[in-house]
Amino acid sequence: MSDRPGSAPAINASSQEEFNFQHVPAQALDAVRMRLAQLTHSLAKLKDEMAKADLPQWYSLQMQVSVILTQLQSLTTTLHHFEELLDSTIVYPVGTFPTTAHEGLLTTLLRKKNIPEAESWIHDAKETAGIDLNTMSSDDVKKCLKDDEEVTKWALGFLKQEHSNYAFRGLHTSQEISENPTLGAYDEYQPSVSNNIPKQPFDVDSILKIIHQGA
């Protein structure tokens, strides 16, 4: 009876029913998968654009980079949100997993060490931050990371303060405008009304011509 074609599927179905999928972090994995898929698509698109003989317009590249940065931020937020859950999740194959057909996927999921590229990034980050896990205790590492966060907050506040001290429009400084508010009432610089977009955005001759005689 066990040699009949219908016997093996019956056993597999029974084993599948016995396994409890309730504790599988499906929501977290699906959220991370979606963010990674979006980021991978955007990076592949940017790579294809940069590989072309004629580079795209600078504003097109800027828009794509802006989208990638937004997706990176979204991925980072998602990973941080599910950090505790993903960190405590252990991956292992069930008895019905097709090990032979998906050996590469299984090896990747069961990998305990980082890939060489990620290991290099982590090493560079540790060297930049001055963290040595071989000689520093966990408390020292936490203190170092906290100090780094404080420096980052200070730098951000300093940049905001410096930004408020300067005027980035018009032909006058922030101090001149504060002393004479009428100077900032209108923009004295009148840009060109031409909407022509050059075919080659980095044409040296065109840039020198604009510098010499204007648009």
Short mmCIF file of C-alpha atoms in Angstrom, two decimals:
data_model
loop_
_atom_site.label_atom_id
_atom_site.label_comp_id
_atom_site.label_asym_id
_atom_site.label_seq_id
_atom_site.Cartn_x
_atom_site.Cartn_y
_atom_site.Cartn_z
CA MET A 1 0.00 0.00 0.00
CA SER A 2 2.88 2.37 0.69
CA ASP A 3 4.09 2.02 -2.91
CA ARG A 4 0.94 3.53 -4.37
CA PRO A 5 1.32 7.00 -5.94
CA GLY A 6 -1.26 8.48 -3.60
CA SER A 7 0.46 7.39 -0.40
CA ALA A 8 3.35 9.91 -0.34
CA PRO A 9 1.19 13.02 -0.82
CA ALA A 10 -1.06 11.86 1.98
CA ILE A 11 1.91 11.65 4.36
CA ASN A 12 3.19 15.05 3.27
CA ALA A 13 -0.21 16.63 3.76
CA SER A 14 -0.46 15.13 7.22
CA SER A 15 3.00 16.44 8.12
CA GLN A 16 2.07 19.85 6.75
CA GLU A 17 -1.03 19.95 8.94
CA GLU A 18 0.91 18.95 12.05
CA PHE A 19 3.35 21.84 11.66
CA ASN A 20 2.18 25.02 13.37
CA PHE A 21 2.78 28.12 11.24
CA GLN A 22 1.29 30.43 13.84
CA HIS A 23 4.65 31.64 15.12
CA VAL A 24 6.16 32.33 11.70
CA PRO A 25 6.71 36.13 11.45
CA ALA A 26 4.90 36.35 8.11
CA GLN A 27 3.97 40.01 8.51
CA ALA A 28 7.52 41.09 9.28
CA LEU A 29 9.04 39.00 6.50
CA ASP A 30 6.52 40.21 3.94
CA ALA A 31 7.09 43.85 4.91
CA VAL A 32 10.87 43.48 4.58
CA ARG A 33 10.49 41.54 1.32
CA MET A 34 8.35 44.29 -0.20
CA ARG A 35 10.80 47.04 0.81
CA LEU A 36 13.75 45.05 -0.54
CA ALA A 37 11.94 44.34 -3.82
CA GLN A 38 11.26 48.06 -4.34
CA LEU A 39 14.85 48.99 -3.53
CA THR A 40 16.28 46.26 -5.76
CA HIS A 41 14.12 47.41 -8.67
CA SER A 42 15.19 51.05 -8.25
CA LEU A 43 18.89 50.17 -7.99
CA ALA A 44 18.69 47.96 -11.08
CA LYS A 45 16.98 50.76 -13.00
CA LEU A 46 19.64 53.27 -11.96
CA LYS A 47 22.39 50.82 -12.91
CA ASP A 48 20.88 50.35 -16.37
CA GLU A 49 20.61 54.12 -16.84
CA MET A 50 24.25 54.65 -15.89
CA ALA A 51 25.37 51.86 -18.22
CA LYS A 52 23.95 53.59 -21.30
CA ALA A 53 26.25 55.35 -23.75
CA ASP A 54 24.39 58.65 -23.29
CA LEU A 55 23.92 59.55 -19.67
CA PRO A 56 20.42 60.67 -18.68
CA GLN A 57 19.65 64.22 -17.64
CA TRP A 58 20.97 65.23 -14.23
CA TYR A 59 17.51 65.93 -12.87
CA SER A 60 16.43 62.39 -13.84
CA LEU A 61 19.36 60.91 -11.91
CA GLN A 62 18.63 63.19 -8.98
CA MET A 63 15.02 62.03 -8.90
CA GLN A 64 16.03 58.36 -9.00
CA VAL A 65 18.58 58.84 -6.23
CA SER A 66 15.96 60.64 -4.15
CA VAL A 67 13.58 57.71 -4.58
CA ILE A 68 16.33 55.26 -3.59
CA LEU A 69 17.15 57.25 -0.46
CA THR A 70 13.47 57.28 0.49
CA GLN A 71 13.26 53.52 -0.02
CA LEU A 72 16.41 52.99 2.05
CA GLN A 73 14.87 55.03 4.85
CA SER A 74 11.68 52.99 4.61
CA LEU A 75 13.64 49.73 4.71
CA THR A 76 15.67 50.92 7.71
CA THR A 77 12.51 51.91 9.56
CA THR A 78 10.89 48.55 8.82
CA LEU A 79 13.94 46.59 9.97
CA HIS A 80 14.16 48.68 13.13
CA HIS A 81 10.45 48.11 13.82
CA PHE A 82 10.76 44.32 13.54
CA GLU A 83 14.33 44.15 14.88
CA GLU A 84 13.57 42.19 18.03
CA LEU A 85 11.28 39.74 16.26
CA LEU A 86 13.64 39.07 13.35
CA ASP A 87 16.67 38.82 15.63
CA SER A 88 15.02 36.08 17.69
CA THR A 89 13.73 34.12 14.68
CA ILE A 90 15.52 30.86 13.88
CA VAL A 91 15.25 29.46 10.36
CA TYR A 92 15.11 25.70 9.82
CA PRO A 93 13.57 23.53 7.09
CA VAL A 94 10.55 21.31 7.74
CA GLY A 95 10.50 17.72 6.62
CA THR A 96 8.58 18.48 3.44
CA PHE A 97 10.96 21.19 2.21
CA PRO A 98 12.41 20.33 -1.24
CA THR A 99 16.04 20.45 -0.14
CA THR A 100 17.49 19.20 -3.41
CA ALA A 101 15.56 21.60 -5.62
CA HIS A 102 16.21 24.66 -3.44
CA GLU A 103 19.61 23.90 -1.97
CA GLY A 104 20.95 27.39 -2.74
CA LEU A 105 18.04 29.10 -0.98
CA LEU A 106 18.33 26.79 2.01
CA THR A 107 22.07 27.44 2.30
CA THR A 108 21.47 31.19 2.21
CA LEU A 109 18.77 31.05 4.87
CA LEU A 110 20.85 28.86 7.18
CA ARG A 111 23.98 30.98 6.74
CA LYS A 112 25.31 32.16 10.09
CA LYS A 113 28.09 34.43 8.84
CA ASN A 114 27.67 37.63 6.88
CA ILE A 115 28.52 37.67 3.20
CA PRO A 116 32.00 39.10 2.45
CA GLU A 117 30.59 42.40 1.18
CA ALA A 118 28.51 42.94 4.32
CA GLU A 119 31.43 41.88 6.51
CA SER A 120 33.59 44.53 4.84
CA TRP A 121 30.96 47.23 5.42
CA ILE A 122 30.61 46.26 9.08
CA HIS A 123 34.39 46.26 9.53
CA ASP A 124 34.71 49.71 7.98
CA ALA A 125 31.90 51.05 10.17
CA LYS A 126 33.55 49.66 13.31
CA GLU A 127 36.90 51.15 12.37
CA THR A 128 35.33 54.53 11.66
CA ALA A 129 33.49 54.50 14.98
CA GLY A 130 36.56 53.25 16.84
CA ILE A 131 34.79 50.14 18.17
CA ASP A 132 36.85 47.05 18.99
CA LEU A 133 34.64 44.19 20.16
CA ASN A 134 37.68 42.16 21.20
CA THR A 135 38.77 44.62 23.88
CA MET A 136 35.61 46.61 24.66
CA SER A 137 32.81 45.43 26.89
CA SER A 138 29.15 45.71 25.96
CA ASP A 139 28.78 48.75 28.22
CA ASP A 140 31.70 50.47 26.49
CA VAL A 141 30.15 49.76 23.09
CA LYS A 142 26.80 51.18 24.20
CA LYS A 143 28.54 54.27 25.58
CA CYS A 144 30.43 54.74 22.32
CA LEU A 145 27.23 54.46 20.29
CA LYS A 146 25.46 56.88 22.63
CA ASP A 147 28.29 59.38 22.26
CA ASP A 148 28.05 59.03 18.50
CA GLU A 149 24.32 59.75 18.63
CA GLU A 150 24.95 62.83 20.75
CA VAL A 151 27.55 64.10 18.29
CA THR A 152 25.11 63.49 15.44
CA LYS A 153 22.39 65.47 17.22
CA TRP A 154 24.83 68.29 17.92
CA ALA A 155 25.96 68.38 14.28
CA LEU A 156 22.36 68.46 13.07
CA GLY A 157 21.51 71.32 15.42
CA PHE A 158 24.65 73.20 14.36
CA LEU A 159 23.76 72.83 10.68
CA LYS A 160 20.24 74.10 11.30
CA GLN A 161 21.62 77.09 13.19
CA GLU A 162 24.12 77.88 10.45
CA HIS A 163 21.44 77.48 7.81
CA SER A 164 19.33 80.12 9.53
CA ASN A 165 22.27 82.54 9.52
CA TYR A 166 22.50 82.73 5.74
CA ALA A 167 20.23 83.78 2.92
CA PHE A 168 20.23 81.35 0.03
CA ARG A 169 18.19 83.55 -2.30
CA GLY A 170 18.84 86.94 -3.76
CA LEU A 171 22.01 89.00 -3.67
CA HIS A 172 22.09 90.00 0.01
CA THR A 173 23.25 88.36 3.21
CA SER A 174 20.94 87.36 6.03
CA GLN A 175 22.25 90.20 8.19
CA GLU A 176 21.58 92.79 5.47
CA ILE A 177 18.04 91.54 5.03
CA SER A 178 17.39 91.61 8.78
CA GLU A 179 18.62 95.22 8.94
CA ASN A 180 16.65 96.25 5.87
CA PRO A 181 13.61 93.96 5.31
CA THR A 182 12.77 95.63 2.01
CA LEU A 183 15.81 94.01 0.43
CA GLY A 184 14.26 90.59 0.79
CA ALA A 185 10.84 91.62 -0.47
CA TYR A 186 11.70 90.63 -4.02
CA ASP A 187 14.26 88.55 -5.81
CA GLU A 188 16.68 90.72 -7.77
CA TYR A 189 17.98 87.79 -9.74
CA GLN A 190 15.89 87.01 -12.80
CA PRO A 191 16.59 83.56 -14.23
CA SER A 192 16.35 82.82 -17.91
CA VAL A 193 12.85 82.19 -19.25
CA SER A 194 14.16 79.63 -21.70
CA ASN A 195 12.90 76.11 -21.10
CA ASN A 196 15.32 74.45 -23.48
CA ILE A 197 16.98 71.41 -21.98
CA PRO A 198 20.37 70.52 -23.48
CA LYS A 199 20.74 67.05 -24.90
CA GLN A 200 24.09 66.68 -23.16
CA PRO A 201 23.81 68.19 -19.68
CA PHE A 202 27.57 68.23 -19.15
CA ASP A 203 28.61 69.93 -22.38
CA VAL A 204 31.68 72.00 -21.46
CA ASP A 205 31.29 74.46 -24.34
CA SER A 206 27.72 75.29 -23.35
CA ILE A 207 28.71 75.82 -19.71
CA LEU A 208 31.57 78.16 -20.67
CA LYS A 209 29.26 80.06 -23.01
CA ILE A 210 26.71 80.59 -20.22
CA ILE A 211 29.44 81.72 -17.83
CA HIS A 212 30.76 84.20 -20.39
CA GLN A 213 27.56 85.77 -21.73
CA GLY A 214 24.68 84.31 -19.73
CA ALA A 215 21.79 82.12 -20.80
#
